[in-house]
PDB file of C-alpha atoms in Angstrom:
ATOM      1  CA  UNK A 609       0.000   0.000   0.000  1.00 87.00           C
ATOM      2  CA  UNK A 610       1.060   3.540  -0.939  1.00 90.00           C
ATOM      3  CA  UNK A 611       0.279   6.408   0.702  1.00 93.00           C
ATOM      4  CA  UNK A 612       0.290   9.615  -1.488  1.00 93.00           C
ATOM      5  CA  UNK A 613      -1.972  13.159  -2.255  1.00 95.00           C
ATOM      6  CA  UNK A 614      -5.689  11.934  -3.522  1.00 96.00           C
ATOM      7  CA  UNK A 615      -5.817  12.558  -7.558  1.00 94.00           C
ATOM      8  CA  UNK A 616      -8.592  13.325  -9.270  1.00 92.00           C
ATOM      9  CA  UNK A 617      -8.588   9.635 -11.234  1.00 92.00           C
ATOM     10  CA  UNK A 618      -8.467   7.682  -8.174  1.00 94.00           C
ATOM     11  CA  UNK A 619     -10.867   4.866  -7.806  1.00 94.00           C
ATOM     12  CA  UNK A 620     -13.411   6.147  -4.815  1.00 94.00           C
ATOM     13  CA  UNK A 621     -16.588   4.425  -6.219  1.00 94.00           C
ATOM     14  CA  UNK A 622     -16.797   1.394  -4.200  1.00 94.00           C
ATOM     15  CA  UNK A 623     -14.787   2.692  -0.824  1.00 97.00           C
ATOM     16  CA  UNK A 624     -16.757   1.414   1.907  1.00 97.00           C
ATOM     17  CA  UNK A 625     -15.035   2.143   5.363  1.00 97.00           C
ATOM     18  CA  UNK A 626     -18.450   1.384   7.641  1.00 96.00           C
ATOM     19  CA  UNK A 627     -19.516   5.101   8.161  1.00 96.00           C
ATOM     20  CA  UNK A 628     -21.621   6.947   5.310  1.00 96.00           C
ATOM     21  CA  UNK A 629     -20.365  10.109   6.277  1.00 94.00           C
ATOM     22  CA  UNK A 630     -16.335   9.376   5.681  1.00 96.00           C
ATOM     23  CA  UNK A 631     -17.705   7.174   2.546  1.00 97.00           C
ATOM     24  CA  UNK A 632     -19.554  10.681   1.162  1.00 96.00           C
ATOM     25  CA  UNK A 633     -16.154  13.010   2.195  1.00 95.00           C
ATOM     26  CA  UNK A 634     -14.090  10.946   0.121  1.00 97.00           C
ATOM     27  CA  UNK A 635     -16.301  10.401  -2.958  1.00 96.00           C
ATOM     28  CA  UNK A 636     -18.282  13.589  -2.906  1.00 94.00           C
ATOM     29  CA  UNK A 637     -16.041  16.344  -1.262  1.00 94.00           C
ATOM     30  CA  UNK A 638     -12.404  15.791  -0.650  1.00 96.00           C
ATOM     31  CA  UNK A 639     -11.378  16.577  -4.416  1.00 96.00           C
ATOM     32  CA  UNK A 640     -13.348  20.154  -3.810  1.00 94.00           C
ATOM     33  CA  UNK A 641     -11.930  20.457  -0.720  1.00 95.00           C
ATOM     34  CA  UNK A 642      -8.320  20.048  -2.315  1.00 95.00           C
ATOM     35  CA  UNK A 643      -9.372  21.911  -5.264  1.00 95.00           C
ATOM     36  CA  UNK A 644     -10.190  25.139  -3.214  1.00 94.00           C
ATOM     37  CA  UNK A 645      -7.124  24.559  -0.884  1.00 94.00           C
ATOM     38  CA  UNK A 646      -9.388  23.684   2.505  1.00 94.00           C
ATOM     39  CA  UNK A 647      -7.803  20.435   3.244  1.00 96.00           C
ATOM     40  CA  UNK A 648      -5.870  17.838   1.751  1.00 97.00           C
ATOM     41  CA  UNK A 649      -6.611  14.309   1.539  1.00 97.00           C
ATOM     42  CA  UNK A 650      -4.319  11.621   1.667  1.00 97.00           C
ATOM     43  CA  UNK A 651      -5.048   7.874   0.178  1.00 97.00           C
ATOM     44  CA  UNK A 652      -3.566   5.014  -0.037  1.00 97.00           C
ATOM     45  CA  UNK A 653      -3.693   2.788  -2.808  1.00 95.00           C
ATOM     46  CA  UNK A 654      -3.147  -0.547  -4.024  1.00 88.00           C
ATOM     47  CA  UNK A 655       0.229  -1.210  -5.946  1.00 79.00           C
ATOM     48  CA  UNK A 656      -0.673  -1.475  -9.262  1.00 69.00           C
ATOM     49  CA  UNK A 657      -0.587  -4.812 -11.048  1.00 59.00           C
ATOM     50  CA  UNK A 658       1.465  -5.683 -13.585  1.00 49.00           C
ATOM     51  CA  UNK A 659      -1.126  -5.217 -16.030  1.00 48.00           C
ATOM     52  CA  UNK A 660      -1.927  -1.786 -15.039  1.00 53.00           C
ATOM     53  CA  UNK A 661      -2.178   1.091 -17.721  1.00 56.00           C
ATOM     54  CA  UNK A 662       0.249   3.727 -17.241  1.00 57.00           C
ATOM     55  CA  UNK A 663      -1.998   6.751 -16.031  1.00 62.00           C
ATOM     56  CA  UNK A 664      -4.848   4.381 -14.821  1.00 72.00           C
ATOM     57  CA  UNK A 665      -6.843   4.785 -11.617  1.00 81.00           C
ATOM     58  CA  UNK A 666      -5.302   3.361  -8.563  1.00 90.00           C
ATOM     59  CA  UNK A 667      -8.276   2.001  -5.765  1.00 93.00           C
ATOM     60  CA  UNK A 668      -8.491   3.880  -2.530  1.00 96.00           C
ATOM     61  CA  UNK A 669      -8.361   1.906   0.197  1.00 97.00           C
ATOM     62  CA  UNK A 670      -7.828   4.535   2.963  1.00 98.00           C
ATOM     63  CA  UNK A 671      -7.688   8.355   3.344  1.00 98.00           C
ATOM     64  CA  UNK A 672      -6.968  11.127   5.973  1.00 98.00           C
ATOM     65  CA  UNK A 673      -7.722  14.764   5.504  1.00 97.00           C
ATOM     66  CA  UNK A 674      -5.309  17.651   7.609  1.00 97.00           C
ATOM     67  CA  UNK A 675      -5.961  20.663   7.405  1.00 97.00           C
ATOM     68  CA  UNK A 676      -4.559  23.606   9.239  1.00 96.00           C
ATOM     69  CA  UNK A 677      -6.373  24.157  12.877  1.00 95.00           C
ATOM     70  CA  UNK A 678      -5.530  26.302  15.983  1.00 93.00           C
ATOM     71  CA  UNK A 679      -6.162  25.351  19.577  1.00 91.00           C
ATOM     72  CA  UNK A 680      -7.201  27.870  21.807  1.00 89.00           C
ATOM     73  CA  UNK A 681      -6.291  28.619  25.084  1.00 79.00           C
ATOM     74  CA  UNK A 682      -7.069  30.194  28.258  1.00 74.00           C
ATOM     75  CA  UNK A 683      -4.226  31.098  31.266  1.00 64.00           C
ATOM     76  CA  UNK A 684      -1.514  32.089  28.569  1.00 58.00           C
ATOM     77  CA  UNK A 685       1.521  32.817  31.161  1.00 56.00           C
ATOM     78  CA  UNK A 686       5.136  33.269  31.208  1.00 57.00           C
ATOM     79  CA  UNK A 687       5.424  30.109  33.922  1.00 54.00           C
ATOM     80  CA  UNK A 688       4.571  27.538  31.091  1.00 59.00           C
ATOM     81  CA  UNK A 689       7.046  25.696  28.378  1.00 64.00           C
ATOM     82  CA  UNK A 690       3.689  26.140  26.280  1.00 67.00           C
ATOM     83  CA  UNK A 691       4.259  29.187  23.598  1.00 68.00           C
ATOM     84  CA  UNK A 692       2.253  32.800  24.858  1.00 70.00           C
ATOM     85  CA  UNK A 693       0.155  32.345  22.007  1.00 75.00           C
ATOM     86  CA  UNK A 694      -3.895  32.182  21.551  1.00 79.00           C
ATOM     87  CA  UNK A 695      -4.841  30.144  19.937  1.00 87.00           C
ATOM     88  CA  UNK A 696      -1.556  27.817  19.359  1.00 90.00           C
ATOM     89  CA  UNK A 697      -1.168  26.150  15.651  1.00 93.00           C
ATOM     90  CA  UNK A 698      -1.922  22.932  15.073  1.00 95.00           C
ATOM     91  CA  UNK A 699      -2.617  19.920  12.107  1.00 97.00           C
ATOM     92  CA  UNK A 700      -6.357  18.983  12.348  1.00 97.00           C
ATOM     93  CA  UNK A 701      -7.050  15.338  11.449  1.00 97.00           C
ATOM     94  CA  UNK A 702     -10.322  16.124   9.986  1.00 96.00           C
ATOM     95  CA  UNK A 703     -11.117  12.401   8.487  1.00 96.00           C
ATOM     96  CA  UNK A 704      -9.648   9.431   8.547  1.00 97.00           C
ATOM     97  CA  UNK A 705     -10.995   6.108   7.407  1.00 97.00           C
ATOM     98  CA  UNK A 706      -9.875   2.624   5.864  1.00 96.00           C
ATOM     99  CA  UNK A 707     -11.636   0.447   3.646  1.00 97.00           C
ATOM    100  CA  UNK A 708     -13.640  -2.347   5.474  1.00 97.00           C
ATOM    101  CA  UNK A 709     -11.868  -5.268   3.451  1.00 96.00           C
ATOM    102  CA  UNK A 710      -8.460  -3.557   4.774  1.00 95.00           C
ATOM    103  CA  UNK A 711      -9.967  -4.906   8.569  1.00 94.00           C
ATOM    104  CA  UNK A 712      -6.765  -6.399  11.088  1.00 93.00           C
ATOM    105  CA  UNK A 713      -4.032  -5.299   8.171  1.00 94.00           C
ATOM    106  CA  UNK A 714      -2.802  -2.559  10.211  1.00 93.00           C
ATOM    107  CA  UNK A 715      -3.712   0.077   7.315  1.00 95.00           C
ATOM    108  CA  UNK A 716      -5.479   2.397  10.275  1.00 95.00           C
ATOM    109  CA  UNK A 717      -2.355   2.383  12.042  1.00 95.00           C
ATOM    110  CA  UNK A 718      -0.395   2.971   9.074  1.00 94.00           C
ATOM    111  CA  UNK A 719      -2.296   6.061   7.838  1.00 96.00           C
ATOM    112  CA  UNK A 720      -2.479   7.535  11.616  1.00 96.00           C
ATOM    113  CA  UNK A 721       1.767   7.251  11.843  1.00 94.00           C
ATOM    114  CA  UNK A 722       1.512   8.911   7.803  1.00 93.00           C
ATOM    115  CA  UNK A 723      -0.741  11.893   9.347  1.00 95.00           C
ATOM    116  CA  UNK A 724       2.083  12.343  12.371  1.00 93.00           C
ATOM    117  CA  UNK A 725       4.886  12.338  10.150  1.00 90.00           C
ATOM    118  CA  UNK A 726       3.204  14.668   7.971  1.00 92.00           C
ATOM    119  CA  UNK A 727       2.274  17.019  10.790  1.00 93.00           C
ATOM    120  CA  UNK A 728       6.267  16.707  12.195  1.00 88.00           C
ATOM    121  CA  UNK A 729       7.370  17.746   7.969  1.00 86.00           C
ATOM    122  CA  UNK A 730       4.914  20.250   8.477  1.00 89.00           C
ATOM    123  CA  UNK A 731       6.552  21.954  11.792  1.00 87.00           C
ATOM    124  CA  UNK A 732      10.279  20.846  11.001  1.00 80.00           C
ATOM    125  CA  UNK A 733      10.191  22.195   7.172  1.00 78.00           C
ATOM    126  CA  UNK A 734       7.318  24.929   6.249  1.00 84.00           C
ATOM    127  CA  UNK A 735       5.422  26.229   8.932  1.00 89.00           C
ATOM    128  CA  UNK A 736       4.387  26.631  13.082  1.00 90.00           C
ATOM    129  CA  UNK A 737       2.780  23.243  14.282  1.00 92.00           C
ATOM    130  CA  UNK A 738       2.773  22.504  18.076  1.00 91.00           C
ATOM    131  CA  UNK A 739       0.070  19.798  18.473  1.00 94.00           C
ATOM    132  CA  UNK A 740      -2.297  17.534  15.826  1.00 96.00           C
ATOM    133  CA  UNK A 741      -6.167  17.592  16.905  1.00 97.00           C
ATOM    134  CA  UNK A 742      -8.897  15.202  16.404  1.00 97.00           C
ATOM    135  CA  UNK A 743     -12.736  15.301  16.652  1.00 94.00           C
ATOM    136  CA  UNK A 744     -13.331  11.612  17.515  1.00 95.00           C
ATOM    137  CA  UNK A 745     -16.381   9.756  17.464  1.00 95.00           C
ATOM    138  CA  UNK A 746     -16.723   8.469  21.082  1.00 95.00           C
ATOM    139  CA  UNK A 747     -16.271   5.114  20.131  1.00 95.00           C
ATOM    140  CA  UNK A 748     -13.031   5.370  18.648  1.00 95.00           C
ATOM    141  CA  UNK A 749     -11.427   7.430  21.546  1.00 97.00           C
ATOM    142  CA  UNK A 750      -9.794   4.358  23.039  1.00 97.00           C
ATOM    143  CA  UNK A 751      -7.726   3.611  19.599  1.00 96.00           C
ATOM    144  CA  UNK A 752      -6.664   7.346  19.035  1.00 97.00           C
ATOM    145  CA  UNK A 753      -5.928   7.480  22.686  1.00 96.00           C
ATOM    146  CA  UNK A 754      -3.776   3.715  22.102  1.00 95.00           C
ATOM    147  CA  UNK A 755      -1.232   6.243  19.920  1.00 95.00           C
ATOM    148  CA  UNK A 756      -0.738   9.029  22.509  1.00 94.00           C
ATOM    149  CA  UNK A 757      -3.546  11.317  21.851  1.00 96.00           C
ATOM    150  CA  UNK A 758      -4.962  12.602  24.770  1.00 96.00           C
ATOM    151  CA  UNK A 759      -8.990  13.295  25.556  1.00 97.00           C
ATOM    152  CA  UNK A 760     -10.326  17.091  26.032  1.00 96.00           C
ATOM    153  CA  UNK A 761     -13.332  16.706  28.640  1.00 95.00           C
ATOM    154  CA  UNK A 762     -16.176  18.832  27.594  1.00 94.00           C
ATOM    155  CA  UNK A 763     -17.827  17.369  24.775  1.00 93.00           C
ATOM    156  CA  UNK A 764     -21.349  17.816  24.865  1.00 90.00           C
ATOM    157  CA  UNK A 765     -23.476  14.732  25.392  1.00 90.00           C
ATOM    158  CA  UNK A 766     -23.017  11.998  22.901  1.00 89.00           C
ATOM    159  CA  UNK A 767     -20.729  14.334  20.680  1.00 91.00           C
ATOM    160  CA  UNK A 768     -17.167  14.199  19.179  1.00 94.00           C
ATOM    161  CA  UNK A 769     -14.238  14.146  21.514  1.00 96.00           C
ATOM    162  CA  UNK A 770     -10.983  16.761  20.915  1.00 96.00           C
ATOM    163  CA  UNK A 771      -8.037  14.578  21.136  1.00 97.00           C
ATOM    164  CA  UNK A 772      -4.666  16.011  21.038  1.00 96.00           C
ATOM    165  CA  UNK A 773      -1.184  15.138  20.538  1.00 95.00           C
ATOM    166  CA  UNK A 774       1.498  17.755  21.694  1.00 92.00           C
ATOM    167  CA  UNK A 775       4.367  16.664  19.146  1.00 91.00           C
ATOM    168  CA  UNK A 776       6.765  18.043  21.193  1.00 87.00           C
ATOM    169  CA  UNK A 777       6.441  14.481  23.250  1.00 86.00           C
ATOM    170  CA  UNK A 778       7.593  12.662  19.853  1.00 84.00           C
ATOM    171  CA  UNK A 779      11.422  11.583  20.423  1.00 75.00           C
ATOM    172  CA  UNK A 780      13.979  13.728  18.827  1.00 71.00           C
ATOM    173  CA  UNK A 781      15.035  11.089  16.425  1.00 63.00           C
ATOM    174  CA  UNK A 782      12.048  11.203  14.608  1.00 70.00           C
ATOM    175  CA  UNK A 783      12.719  15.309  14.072  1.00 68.00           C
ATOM    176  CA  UNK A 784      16.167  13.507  12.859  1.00 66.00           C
ATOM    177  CA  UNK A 785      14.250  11.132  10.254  1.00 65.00           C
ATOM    178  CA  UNK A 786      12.368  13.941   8.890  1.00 68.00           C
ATOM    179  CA  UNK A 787      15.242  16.054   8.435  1.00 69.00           C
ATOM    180  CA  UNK A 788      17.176  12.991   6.731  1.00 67.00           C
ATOM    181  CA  UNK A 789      14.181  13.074   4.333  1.00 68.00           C
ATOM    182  CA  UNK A 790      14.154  16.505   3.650  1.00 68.00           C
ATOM    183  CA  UNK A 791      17.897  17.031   3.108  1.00 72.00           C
ATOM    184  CA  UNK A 792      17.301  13.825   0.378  1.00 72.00           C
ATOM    185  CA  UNK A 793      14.353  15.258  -1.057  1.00 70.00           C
ATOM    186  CA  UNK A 794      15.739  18.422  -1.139  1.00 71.00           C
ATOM    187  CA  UNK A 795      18.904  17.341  -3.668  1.00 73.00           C
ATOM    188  CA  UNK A 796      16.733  15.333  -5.306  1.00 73.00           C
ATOM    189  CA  UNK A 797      14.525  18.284  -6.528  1.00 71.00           C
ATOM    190  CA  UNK A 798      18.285  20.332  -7.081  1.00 74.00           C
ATOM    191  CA  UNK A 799      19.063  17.392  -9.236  1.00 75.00           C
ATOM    192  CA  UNK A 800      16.207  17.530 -11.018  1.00 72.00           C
ATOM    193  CA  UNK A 801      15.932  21.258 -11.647  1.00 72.00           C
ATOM    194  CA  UNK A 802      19.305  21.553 -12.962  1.00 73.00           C
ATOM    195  CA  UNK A 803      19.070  18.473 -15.428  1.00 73.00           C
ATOM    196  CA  UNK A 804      15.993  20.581 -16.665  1.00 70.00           C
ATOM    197  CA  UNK A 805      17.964  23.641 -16.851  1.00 68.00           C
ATOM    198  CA  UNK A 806      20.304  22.079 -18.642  1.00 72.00           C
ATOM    199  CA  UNK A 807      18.256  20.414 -21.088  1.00 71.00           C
ATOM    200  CA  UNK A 808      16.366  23.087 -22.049  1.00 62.00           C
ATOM    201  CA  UNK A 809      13.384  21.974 -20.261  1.00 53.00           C
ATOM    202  CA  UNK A 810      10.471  24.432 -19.902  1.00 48.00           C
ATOM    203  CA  UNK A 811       9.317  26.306 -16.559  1.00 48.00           C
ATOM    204  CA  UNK A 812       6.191  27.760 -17.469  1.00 46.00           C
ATOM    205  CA  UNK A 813       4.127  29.512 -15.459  1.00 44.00           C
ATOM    206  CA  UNK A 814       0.712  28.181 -14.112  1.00 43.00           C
ATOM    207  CA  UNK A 815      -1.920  27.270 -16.729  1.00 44.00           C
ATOM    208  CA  UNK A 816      -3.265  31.234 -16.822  1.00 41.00           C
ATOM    209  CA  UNK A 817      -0.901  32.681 -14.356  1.00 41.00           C
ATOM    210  CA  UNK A 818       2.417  35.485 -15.191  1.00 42.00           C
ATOM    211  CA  UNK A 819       5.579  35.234 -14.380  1.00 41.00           C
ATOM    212  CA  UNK A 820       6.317  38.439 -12.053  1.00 40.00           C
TER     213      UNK A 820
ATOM    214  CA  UNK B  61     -29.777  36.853 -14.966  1.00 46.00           C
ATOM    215  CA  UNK B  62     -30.406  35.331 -12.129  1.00 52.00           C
ATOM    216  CA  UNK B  63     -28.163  34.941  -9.012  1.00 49.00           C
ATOM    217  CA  UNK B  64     -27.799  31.427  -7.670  1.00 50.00           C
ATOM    218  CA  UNK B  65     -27.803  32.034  -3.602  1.00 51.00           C
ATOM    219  CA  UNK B  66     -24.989  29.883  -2.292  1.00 53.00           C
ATOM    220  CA  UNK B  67     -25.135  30.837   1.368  1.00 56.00           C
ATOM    221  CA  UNK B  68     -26.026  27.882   3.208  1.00 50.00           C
ATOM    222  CA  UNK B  69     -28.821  27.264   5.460  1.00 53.00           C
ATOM    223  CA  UNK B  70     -27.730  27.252   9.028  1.00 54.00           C
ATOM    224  CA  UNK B  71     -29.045  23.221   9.094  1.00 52.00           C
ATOM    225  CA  UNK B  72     -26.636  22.901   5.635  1.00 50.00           C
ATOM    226  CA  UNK B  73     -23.441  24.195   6.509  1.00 55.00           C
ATOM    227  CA  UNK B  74     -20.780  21.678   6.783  1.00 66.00           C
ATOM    228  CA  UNK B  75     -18.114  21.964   9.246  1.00 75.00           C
ATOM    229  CA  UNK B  76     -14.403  21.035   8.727  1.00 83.00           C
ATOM    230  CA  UNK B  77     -13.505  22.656  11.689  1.00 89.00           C
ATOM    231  CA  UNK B  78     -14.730  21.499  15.118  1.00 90.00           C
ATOM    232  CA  UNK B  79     -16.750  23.603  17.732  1.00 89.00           C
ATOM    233  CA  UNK B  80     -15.497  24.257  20.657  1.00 92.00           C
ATOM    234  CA  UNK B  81     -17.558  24.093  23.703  1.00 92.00           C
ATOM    235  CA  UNK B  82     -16.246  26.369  26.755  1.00 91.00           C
ATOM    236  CA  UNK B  83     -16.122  23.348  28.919  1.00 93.00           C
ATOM    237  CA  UNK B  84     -13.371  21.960  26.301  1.00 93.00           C
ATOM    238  CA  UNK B  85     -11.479  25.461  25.934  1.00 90.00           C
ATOM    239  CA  UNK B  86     -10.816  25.533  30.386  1.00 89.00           C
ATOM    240  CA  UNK B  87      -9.883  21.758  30.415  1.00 90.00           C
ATOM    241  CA  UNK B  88      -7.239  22.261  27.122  1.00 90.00           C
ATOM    242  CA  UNK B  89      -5.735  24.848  28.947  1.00 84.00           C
ATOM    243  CA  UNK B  90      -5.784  23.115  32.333  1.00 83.00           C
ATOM    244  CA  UNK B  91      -4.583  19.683  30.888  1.00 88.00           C
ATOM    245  CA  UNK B  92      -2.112  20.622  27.773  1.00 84.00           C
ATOM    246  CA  UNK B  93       1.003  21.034  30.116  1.00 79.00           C
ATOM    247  CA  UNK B  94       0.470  18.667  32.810  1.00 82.00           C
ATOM    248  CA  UNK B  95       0.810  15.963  29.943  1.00 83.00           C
ATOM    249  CA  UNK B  96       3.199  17.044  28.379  1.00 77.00           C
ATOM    250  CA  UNK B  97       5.594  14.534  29.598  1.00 81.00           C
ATOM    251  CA  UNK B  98       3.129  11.483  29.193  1.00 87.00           C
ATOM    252  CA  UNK B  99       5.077   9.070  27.460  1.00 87.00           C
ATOM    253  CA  UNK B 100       4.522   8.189  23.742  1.00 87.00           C
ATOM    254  CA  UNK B 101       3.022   4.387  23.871  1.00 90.00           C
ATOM    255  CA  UNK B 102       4.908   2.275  22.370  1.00 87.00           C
ATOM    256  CA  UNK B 103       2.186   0.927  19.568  1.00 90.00           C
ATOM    257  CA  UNK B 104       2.864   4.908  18.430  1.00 89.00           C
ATOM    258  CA  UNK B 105       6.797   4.500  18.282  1.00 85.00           C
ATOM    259  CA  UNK B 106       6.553   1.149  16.485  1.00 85.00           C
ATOM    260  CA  UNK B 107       4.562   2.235  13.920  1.00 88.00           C
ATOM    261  CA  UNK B 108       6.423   6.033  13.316  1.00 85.00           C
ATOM    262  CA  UNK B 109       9.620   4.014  13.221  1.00 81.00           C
ATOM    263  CA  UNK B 110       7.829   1.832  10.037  1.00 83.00           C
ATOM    264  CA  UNK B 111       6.895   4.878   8.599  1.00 83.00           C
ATOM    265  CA  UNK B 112       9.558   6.861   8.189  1.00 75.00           C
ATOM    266  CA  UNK B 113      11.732   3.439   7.208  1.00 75.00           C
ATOM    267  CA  UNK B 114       8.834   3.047   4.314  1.00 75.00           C
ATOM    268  CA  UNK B 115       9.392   6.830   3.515  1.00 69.00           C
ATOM    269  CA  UNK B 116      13.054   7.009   3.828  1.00 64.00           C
ATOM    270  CA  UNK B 117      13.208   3.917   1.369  1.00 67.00           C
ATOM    271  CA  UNK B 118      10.618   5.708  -1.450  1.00 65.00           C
ATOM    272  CA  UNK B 119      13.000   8.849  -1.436  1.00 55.00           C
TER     273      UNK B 119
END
């Protein structure tokens, strides 16, 4: 299994994770969603078979939508390691789901650690991220709460529970990883960019857009 | 022409965002530092250490 940005030819039509709602996100909103820059979705998909047409659709399996959040706060003092800001950024994890044939494979766990690591690229490489929040259906508290997320009492009756994760509790190696990735990424793209230089290869602007 | 009104109902409007309830905003506050040494469990490590292998390996 892969997990990657949704695209628009991805194979939604017979995703069936056990809850309408997450089933209707993913086939009905998430591509507007991404379209207008709200949130972005993340699947993962089968590994294509050897049969598989170059530029065919690959079958979701699982998602999770992020999507920038902040937390706010009350009792903003100079005695705590917390930052002085209200409210303090954070990664929402707006929806996650897996496929119900994808039951006891571990893909739930999988795409939860893909939404942390995303959230640590997020804070170690492009912008302020202190903590990812959930809105968890009461039922599932227990399994966010089995990868360090911690409840908010308050919920009303019945409703979704806030569940947090300070990242800031994540061991410094994993910081480490990230940065390893983004150091390799990063001379990856310089590779790239200068064999296209090089070549002659075109950088136009955006379909519509100037350069300035 | 006409004008297609695209404002939402108040029973319509999907939220991405949650809705925060006072209640939750006092116990945030009260509970975000005194955790803040909780250990990570170790089902959390295992599988963060898988993921960045997997991700390491694909760049």
């Amino acid at each position: 299994v892969t997990v990657r940005p949704l695209r628009s030819n991805d194979d939604r039509a017979n995703f069936d994770c056990g809850d309408p709602a997450l089933n209707t996100y993913l086939k009905t909103q998430a591509s507007q969603d991404q379209k207008r820059r709200c949130a972005l979705t993340h699947v993962a998909v089968l590994p294509a078979s050897s049969s598989t047409v170059v530029g065919s659709s690959s079958t979701v399996v699982g998602y999770y939508t992020v999507a920038n959040t902040a937390v706010p706060r009350l009792h903003v003092s100079e005695a705590t390691k917390l930052p002085m800001y209200d409210p303090v950024p954070a990664l929402l994890l707006a929806r996650l789901g897996r496929d119900v044939t994808q039951k006891n494979t571990g893909l739930g766990e999988e795409l939860i650690a893909h939404a942390i690591m995303t959230a640590l690229t997020i804070s170690g490489d492009h912008s302020g991220c202190r903590f990812i929040l959930v809105d968890a259906y009461p039922h599932r508290v227990q399994w966010y709460s089995e990868f360090g997320f911690i409840p908010i009492p308050g919920a009303p009756p019945g409703g979704n529970v806030k569940m947090f994760l300070d990242l800031l509790r994540l061991p410094g190696a994993l910081f480490g990883a990230v940065e390893h990735m983004r150091k390799e990424r990063d001379a990856l793209l310089a590779k790239l960019i200068a064999k296209l230089l090089l070549t002659g290869g075109g950088f136009g602007p955006p379909s519509g857009g100037t350069v300035a | 022409m006409a004008v297609r009104n695209v404002i939402p109902r108040e029973d319509e409007k999907q939220t991405l965002q949650p809705q925060w309830t006072a209640e939750e905003v006092h116990a945030f506050s009260e509970i975000c530092e005194s955790e803040a040494n909780r250990p990570i469990p170790e089902r959390l490590i295992r599988a963060l250490a898988r993921t960045a292998a997997n991700l390491i390996e694909k760049v």
